[in-house]
């Protein structure tokens, strides 16, 4: 349901991908659904579609596949659930035995594009129509690399603040806080401790969940990487003033709650994320930053929970309701280079990118649409009652995306370590400078490898 890898802090035991898989654990063998035809009809081209989704999300993708198979008599798509799809797809492509279609994450795009492991969409008839203005601007950035469109969208998500209305009412609020100053004040009033002083319930903590320790700079208007311009190459900006302010806020939160106690409290929930015992769904925390799938889990585990969603709070001086901030990620679908049936694969991928298919899948996943425009009734009856909030963030000119570099995964691992060190009291400036230096080295090494490869080619 998410679009990036799930680095976890030291001591964490359940990743974001595993937790999200709990929604449809019983559907891991999605292709074995009774009554579903698994044989390829005579005369059809057999297309293998590797996709990471399983369970309920996988079944939603399967419905798109079924609709395509019924819409024409040329091809037959078989969806094959594949775990660890990034590495397995790269190995299959490099080994000369790729699937015809592959579902990836947006952070994979630079890797596959620079390795020329995917076929760019402008290689296909009508592909250029998707390259400019079809997707929301930030989504388009995630699908492109070096000016070419390498993938289509396969749902997207934005992060927003989910809040328990009953807990807010305890402190006289009827709406979530809009600024960080308000969030801190409300959170302090909602902390509950046992006789031994340990935290038993919290208002808001940035370490619940620990899945995106890199999101906080976006609240302060800071990007993690400065894009290149002309002769100037891209540069990591993890030690910028905005990043320092963001992680100083993290550090101050940990200090107020007790560094060790709040770290222990956060880690205690790692095995329960997105289950009936989830910290937000069970009342352990009053507010949390989460993706649109929270509506699915709330409906499944706590249907009577009275909650509300709003854009993530920002510094009071930066508040602009017309330009909500937050992080946006995207799941993608592409055509591996060297696949057996590229023309038929393109026909299927183009089918998945129609507004009808995109909105059907987005609704099934409780997500906003990745397209620049939506149909008039997309939000009407949407299963996520707060999808409009996610939609506003996804389409906001102030939304942030992850750095578009193949150095991102290693950089995100560094940020996990830095977040934990800062939570436990490390100097913010020193820690960010350390990460900045190492991340910049990773970025330059990745660029040098790519340059050398291009010269060889």
PDB file of C-alpha atoms in Angstrom, residues 42 57 105-106 111 175 189 336 339 355 357 393 432 436:
ATOM      1  CA  UNK A  42      -6.161 -20.419 -26.781  1.00  0.00           C
ATOM      2  CA  UNK A  57      -4.856  -4.665  -2.384  1.00  0.00           C
ATOM      3  CA  UNK A 105       7.990   1.809  -6.108  1.00  0.00           C
ATOM      4  CA  UNK A 106       8.655   5.398  -7.118  1.00  0.00           C
ATOM      5  CA  UNK A 111      17.684   2.823 -10.466  1.00  0.00           C
ATOM      6  CA  UNK A 175     -10.629  19.904  15.212  1.00  0.00           C
ATOM      7  CA  UNK A 189      -2.084  17.883  27.725  1.00  0.00           C
ATOM      8  CA  UNK A 336      10.971  -4.236 -18.412  1.00  0.00           C
ATOM      9  CA  UNK A 339      10.331  -8.457 -22.044  1.00  0.00           C
ATOM     10  CA  UNK A 355      -9.010   7.461 -15.492  1.00  0.00           C
ATOM     11  CA  UNK A 357      -8.834   2.180 -13.921  1.00  0.00           C
ATOM     12  CA  UNK A 393      -1.937  17.408  -0.200  1.00  0.00           C
ATOM     13  CA  UNK A 432      22.860  16.166  10.417  1.00  0.00           C
ATOM     14  CA  UNK A 436      24.904  15.163   5.019  1.00  0.00           C
TER      15      UNK A 436
END
